[in-house]
PDB file of C-alpha atoms in Angstrom:
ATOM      1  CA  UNK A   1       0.000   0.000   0.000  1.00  0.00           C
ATOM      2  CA  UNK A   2       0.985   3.445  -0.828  1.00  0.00           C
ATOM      3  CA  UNK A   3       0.064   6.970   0.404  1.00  0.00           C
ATOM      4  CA  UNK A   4       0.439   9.522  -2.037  1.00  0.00           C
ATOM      5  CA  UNK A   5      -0.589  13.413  -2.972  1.00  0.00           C
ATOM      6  CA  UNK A   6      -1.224  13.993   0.795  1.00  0.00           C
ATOM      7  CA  UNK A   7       0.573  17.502   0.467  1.00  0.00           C
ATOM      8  CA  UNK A   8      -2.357  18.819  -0.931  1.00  0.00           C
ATOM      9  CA  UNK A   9      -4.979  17.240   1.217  1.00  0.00           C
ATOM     10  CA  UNK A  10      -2.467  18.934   4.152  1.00  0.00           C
ATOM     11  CA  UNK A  11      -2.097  22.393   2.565  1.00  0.00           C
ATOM     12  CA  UNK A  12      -5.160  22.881   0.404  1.00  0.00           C
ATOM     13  CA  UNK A  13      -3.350  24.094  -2.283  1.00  0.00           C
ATOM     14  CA  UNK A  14      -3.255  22.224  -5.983  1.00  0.00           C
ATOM     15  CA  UNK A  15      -1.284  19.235  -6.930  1.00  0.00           C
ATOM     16  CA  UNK A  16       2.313  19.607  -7.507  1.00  0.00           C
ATOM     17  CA  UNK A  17       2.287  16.388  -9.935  1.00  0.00           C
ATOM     18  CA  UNK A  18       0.640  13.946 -11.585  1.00  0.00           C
ATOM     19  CA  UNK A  19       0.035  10.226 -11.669  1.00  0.00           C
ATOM     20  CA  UNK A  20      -1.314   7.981 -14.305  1.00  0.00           C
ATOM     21  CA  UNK A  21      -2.188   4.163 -13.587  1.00  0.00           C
ATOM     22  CA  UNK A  22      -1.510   1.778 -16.910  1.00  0.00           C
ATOM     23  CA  UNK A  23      -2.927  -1.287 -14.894  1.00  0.00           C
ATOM     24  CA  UNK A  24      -6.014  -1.969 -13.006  1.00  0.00           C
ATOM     25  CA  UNK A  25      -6.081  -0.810  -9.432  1.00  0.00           C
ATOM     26  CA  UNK A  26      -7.844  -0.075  -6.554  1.00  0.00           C
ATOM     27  CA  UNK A  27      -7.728   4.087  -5.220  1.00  0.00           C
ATOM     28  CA  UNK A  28      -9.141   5.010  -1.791  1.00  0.00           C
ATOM     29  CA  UNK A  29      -9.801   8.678  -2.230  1.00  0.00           C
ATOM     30  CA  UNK A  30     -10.007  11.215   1.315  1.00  0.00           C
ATOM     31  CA  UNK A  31     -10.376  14.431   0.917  1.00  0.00           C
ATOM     32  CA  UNK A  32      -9.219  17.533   2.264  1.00  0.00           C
ATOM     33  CA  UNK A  33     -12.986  17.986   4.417  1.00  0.00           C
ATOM     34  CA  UNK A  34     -12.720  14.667   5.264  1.00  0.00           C
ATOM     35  CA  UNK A  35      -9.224  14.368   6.057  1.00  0.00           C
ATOM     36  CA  UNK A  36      -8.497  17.156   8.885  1.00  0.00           C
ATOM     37  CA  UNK A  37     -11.398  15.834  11.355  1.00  0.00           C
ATOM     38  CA  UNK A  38      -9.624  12.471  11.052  1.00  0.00           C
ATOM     39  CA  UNK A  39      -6.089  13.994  11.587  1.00  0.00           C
ATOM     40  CA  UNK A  40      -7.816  15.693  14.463  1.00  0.00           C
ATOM     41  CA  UNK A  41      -9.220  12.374  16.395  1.00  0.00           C
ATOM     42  CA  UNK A  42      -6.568  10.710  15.507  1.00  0.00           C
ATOM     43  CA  UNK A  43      -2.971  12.602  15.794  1.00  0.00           C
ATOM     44  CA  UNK A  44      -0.687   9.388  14.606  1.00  0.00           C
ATOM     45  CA  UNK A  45      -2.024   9.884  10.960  1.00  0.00           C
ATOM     46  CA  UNK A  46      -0.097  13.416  10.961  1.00  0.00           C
ATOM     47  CA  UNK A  47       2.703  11.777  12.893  1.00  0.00           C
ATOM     48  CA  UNK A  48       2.531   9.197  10.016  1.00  0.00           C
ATOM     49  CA  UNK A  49       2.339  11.550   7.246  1.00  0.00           C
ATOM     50  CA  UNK A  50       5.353  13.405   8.420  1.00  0.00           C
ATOM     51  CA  UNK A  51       6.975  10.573   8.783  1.00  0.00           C
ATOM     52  CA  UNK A  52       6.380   9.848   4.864  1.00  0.00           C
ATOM     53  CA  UNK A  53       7.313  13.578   3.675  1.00  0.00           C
ATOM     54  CA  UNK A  54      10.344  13.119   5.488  1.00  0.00           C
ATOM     55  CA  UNK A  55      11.290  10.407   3.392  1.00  0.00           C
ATOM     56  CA  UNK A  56      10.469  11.938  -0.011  1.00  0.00           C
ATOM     57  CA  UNK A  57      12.367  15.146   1.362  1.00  0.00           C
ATOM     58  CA  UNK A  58      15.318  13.111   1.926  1.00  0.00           C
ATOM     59  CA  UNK A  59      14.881  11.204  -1.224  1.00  0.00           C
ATOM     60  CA  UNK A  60      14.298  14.395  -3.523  1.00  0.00           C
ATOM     61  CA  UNK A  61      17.739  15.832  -1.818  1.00  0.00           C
ATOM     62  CA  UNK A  62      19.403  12.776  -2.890  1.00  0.00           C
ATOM     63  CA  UNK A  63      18.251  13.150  -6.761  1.00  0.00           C
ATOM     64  CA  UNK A  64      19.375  16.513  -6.500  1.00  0.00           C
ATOM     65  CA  UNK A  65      22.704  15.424  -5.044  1.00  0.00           C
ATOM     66  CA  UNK A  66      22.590  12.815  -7.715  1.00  0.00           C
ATOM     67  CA  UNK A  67      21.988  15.561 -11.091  1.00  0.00           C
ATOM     68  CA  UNK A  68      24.746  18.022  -9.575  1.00  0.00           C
ATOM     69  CA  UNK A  69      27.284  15.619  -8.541  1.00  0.00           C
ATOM     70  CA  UNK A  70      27.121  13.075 -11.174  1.00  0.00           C
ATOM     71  CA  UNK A  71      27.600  13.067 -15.113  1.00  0.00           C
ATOM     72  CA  UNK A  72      24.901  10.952 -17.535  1.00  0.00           C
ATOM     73  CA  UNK A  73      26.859   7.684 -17.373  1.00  0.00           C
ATOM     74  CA  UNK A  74      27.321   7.808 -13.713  1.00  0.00           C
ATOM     75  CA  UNK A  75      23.400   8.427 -13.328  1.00  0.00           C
ATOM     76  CA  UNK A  76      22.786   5.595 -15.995  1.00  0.00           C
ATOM     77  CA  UNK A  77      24.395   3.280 -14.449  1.00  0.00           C
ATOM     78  CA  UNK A  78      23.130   4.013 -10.794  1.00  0.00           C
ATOM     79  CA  UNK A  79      19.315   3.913 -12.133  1.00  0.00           C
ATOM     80  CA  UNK A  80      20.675   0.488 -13.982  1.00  0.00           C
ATOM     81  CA  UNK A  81      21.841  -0.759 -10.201  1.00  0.00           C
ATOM     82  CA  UNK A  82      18.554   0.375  -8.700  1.00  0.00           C
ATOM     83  CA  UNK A  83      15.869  -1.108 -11.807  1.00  0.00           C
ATOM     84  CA  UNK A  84      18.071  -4.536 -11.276  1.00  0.00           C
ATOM     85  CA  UNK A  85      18.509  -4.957  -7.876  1.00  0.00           C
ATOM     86  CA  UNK A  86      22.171  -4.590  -7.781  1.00  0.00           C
ATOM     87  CA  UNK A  87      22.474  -6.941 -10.612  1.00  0.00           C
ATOM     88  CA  UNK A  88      20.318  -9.608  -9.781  1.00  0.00           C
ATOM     89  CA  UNK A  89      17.738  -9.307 -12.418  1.00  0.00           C
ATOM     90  CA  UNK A  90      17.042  -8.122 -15.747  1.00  0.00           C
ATOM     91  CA  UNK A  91      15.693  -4.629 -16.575  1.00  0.00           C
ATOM     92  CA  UNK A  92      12.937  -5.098 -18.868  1.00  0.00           C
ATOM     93  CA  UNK A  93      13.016  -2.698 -21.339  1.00  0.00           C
ATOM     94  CA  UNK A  94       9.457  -3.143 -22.825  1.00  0.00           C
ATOM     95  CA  UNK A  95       8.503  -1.532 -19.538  1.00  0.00           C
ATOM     96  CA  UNK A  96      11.244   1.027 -19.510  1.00  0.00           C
ATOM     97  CA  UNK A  97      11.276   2.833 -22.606  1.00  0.00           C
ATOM     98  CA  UNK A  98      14.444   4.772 -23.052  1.00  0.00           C
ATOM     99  CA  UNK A  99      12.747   7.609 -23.307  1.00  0.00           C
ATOM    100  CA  UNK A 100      11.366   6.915 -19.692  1.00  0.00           C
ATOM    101  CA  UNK A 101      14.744   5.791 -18.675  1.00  0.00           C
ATOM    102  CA  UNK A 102      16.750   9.108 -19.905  1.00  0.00           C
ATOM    103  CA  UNK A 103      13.105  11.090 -17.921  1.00  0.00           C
ATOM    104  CA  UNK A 104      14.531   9.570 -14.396  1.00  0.00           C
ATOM    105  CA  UNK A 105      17.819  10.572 -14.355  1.00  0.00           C
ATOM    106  CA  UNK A 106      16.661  14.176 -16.182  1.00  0.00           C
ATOM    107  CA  UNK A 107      18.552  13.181 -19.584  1.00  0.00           C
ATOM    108  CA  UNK A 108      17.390  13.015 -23.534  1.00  0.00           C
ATOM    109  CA  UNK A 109      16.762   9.489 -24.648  1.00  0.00           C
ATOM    110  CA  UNK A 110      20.056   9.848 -27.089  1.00  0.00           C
ATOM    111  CA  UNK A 111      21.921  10.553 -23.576  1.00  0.00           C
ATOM    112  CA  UNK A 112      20.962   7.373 -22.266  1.00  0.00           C
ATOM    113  CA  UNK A 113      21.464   5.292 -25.156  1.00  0.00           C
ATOM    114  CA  UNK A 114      24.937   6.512 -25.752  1.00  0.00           C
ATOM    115  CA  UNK A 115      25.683   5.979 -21.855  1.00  0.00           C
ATOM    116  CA  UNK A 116      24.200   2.640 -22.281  1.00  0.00           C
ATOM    117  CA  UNK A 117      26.485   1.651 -25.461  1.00  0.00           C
ATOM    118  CA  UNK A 118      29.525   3.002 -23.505  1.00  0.00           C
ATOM    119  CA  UNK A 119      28.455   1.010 -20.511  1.00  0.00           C
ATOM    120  CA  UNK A 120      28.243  -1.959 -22.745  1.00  0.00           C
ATOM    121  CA  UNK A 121      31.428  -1.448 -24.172  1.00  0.00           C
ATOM    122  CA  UNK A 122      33.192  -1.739 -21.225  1.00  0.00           C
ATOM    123  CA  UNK A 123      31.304  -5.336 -20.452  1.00  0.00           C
ATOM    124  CA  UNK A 124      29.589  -4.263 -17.675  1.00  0.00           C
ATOM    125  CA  UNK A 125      26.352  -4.665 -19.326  1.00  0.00           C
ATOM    126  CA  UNK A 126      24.781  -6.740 -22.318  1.00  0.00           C
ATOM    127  CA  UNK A 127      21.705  -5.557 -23.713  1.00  0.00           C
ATOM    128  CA  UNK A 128      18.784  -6.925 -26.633  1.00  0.00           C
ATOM    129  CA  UNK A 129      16.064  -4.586 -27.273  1.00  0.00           C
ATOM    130  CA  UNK A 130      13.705  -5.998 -24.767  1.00  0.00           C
ATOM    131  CA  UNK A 131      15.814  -6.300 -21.560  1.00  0.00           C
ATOM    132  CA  UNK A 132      19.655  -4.712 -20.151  1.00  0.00           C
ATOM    133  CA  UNK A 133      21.478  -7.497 -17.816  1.00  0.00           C
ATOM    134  CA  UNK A 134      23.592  -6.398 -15.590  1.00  0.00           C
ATOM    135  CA  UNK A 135      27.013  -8.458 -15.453  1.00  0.00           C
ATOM    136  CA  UNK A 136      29.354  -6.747 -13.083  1.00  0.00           C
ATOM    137  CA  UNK A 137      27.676  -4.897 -10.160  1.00  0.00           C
ATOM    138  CA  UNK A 138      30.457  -4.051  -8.838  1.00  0.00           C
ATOM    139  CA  UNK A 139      32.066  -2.175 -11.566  1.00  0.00           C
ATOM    140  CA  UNK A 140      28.726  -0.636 -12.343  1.00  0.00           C
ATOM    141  CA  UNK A 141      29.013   0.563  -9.006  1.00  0.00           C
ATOM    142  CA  UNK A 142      31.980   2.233  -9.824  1.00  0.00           C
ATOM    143  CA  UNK A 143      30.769   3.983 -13.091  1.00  0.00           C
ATOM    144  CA  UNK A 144      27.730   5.119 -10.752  1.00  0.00           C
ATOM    145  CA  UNK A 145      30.063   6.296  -8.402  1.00  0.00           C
ATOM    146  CA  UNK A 146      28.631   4.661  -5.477  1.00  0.00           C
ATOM    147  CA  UNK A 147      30.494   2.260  -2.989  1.00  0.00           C
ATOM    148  CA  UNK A 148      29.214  -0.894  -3.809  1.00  0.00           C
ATOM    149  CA  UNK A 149      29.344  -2.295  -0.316  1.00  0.00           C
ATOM    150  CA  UNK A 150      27.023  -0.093   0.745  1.00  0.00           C
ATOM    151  CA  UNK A 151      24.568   0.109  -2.093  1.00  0.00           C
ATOM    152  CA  UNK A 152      21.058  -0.662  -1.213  1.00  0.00           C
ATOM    153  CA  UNK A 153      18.234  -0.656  -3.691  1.00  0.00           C
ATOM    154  CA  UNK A 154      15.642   1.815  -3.031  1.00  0.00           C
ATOM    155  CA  UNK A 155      12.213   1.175  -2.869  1.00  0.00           C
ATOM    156  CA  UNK A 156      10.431   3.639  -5.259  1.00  0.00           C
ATOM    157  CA  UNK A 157       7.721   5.939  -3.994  1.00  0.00           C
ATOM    158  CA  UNK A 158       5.218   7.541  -5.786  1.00  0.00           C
ATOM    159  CA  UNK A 159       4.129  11.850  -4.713  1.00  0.00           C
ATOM    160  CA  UNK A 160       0.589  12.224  -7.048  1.00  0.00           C
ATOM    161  CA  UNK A 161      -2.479  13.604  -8.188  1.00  0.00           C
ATOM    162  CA  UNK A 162      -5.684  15.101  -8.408  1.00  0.00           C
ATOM    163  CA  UNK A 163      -7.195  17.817  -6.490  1.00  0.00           C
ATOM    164  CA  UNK A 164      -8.386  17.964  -3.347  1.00  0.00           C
ATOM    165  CA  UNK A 165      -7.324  15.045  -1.684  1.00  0.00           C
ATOM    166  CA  UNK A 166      -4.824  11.827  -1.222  1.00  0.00           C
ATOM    167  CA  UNK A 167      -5.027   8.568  -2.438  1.00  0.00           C
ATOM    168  CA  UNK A 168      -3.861   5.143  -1.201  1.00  0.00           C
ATOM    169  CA  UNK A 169      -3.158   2.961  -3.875  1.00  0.00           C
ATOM    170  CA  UNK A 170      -3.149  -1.252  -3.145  1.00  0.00           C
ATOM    171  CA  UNK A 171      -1.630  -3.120  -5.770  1.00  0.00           C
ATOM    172  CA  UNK A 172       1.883  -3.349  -7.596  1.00  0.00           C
ATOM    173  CA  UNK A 173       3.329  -0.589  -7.970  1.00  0.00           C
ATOM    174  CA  UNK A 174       5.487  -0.734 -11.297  1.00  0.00           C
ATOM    175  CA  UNK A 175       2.391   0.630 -13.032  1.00  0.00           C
ATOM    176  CA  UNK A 176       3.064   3.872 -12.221  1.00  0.00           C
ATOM    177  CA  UNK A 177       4.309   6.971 -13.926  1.00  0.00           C
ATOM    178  CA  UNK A 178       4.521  10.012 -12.460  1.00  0.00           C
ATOM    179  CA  UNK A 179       4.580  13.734 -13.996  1.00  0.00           C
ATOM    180  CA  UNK A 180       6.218  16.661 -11.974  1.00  0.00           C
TER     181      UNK A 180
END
């Protein structure tokens, strides 16, 4: 389960972004009206919900520490550690377009595919056109410019949409893309 958009059901002001769902789920939608008496009764939920902005705040910091400090190949290959799971699977490139691939680490598509190629080059990667394999995490790690003994895989979270309110979302989520 995932929270998301509860800035604006705390603030009242519009949604900063925007989600769209290309598989089936199920949405719980609270609004704004309903929302506050809840937060009211029940304090934990804004305990909770700061608890979760700290997280994205700490997570946007680090993708901003991530597009200053580190060229297109370094940011390739750390998005290539994170969609693989430090090497252990594939990345499945019918679900990551490289055009959604060069979005995530704020590139151009061509970016990306020349970092991949280079990254390839070096035998750190193979890649067909429907998935990239990662074959040695650890120099990947290296071109990423991350210490590979302490590289943990993130789990992604998902800020959304629509006005007026927060949604919790049940379900996998690799269905999501989000819009800023």
């Amino acid at each position: 389960m995932i929270i998301f958009n509860e800035v604006a059901v705390l603030d009242g002001d519009p949604n900063p972004v925007t989600a769209i769902a290309f598989q089936n789920c199920i949405i719980w939608k609270i609004s704004r009206d309903c929302f506050q008496p809840l937060m009211e009764k029940s304090p934990i939920l804004g305990i909770r919900l700061l608890n979760v902005l700290a997280k994205r705040n700490r997570r946007l910091i680090s993708k901003y520490e991530n597009l200053i400090a580190r060229p297109v190949k370094a940011r390739t290959a750390k998005l290539l550690l994170d969609l693989s799971s430090y090497g252990s699977q594939p990345v499945d490139r019918i679900s990551h377009s490289n055009q959604s691939l060069a979005a995530r680490i704020s590139t151009v598509p061509e970016a990306f595919s020349h970092s991949i190629k280079t990254l390839r080059e070096t035998g750190v990667i193979e890649y067909t056109r429907t998935q990239i394999t990662v074959i040695c995490p650890g120099k990947l790690a290296e071109f990423a410019q991350v210490d590979s003994e302490l590289f943990t895989v993130q789990k992604r979270s998902l800020p959304l949409i629509e006005e007026g309110g927060f949604f919790i979302i049940h379900g996998d989520f690799n269905f999501l893309t989000i819009f800023g």
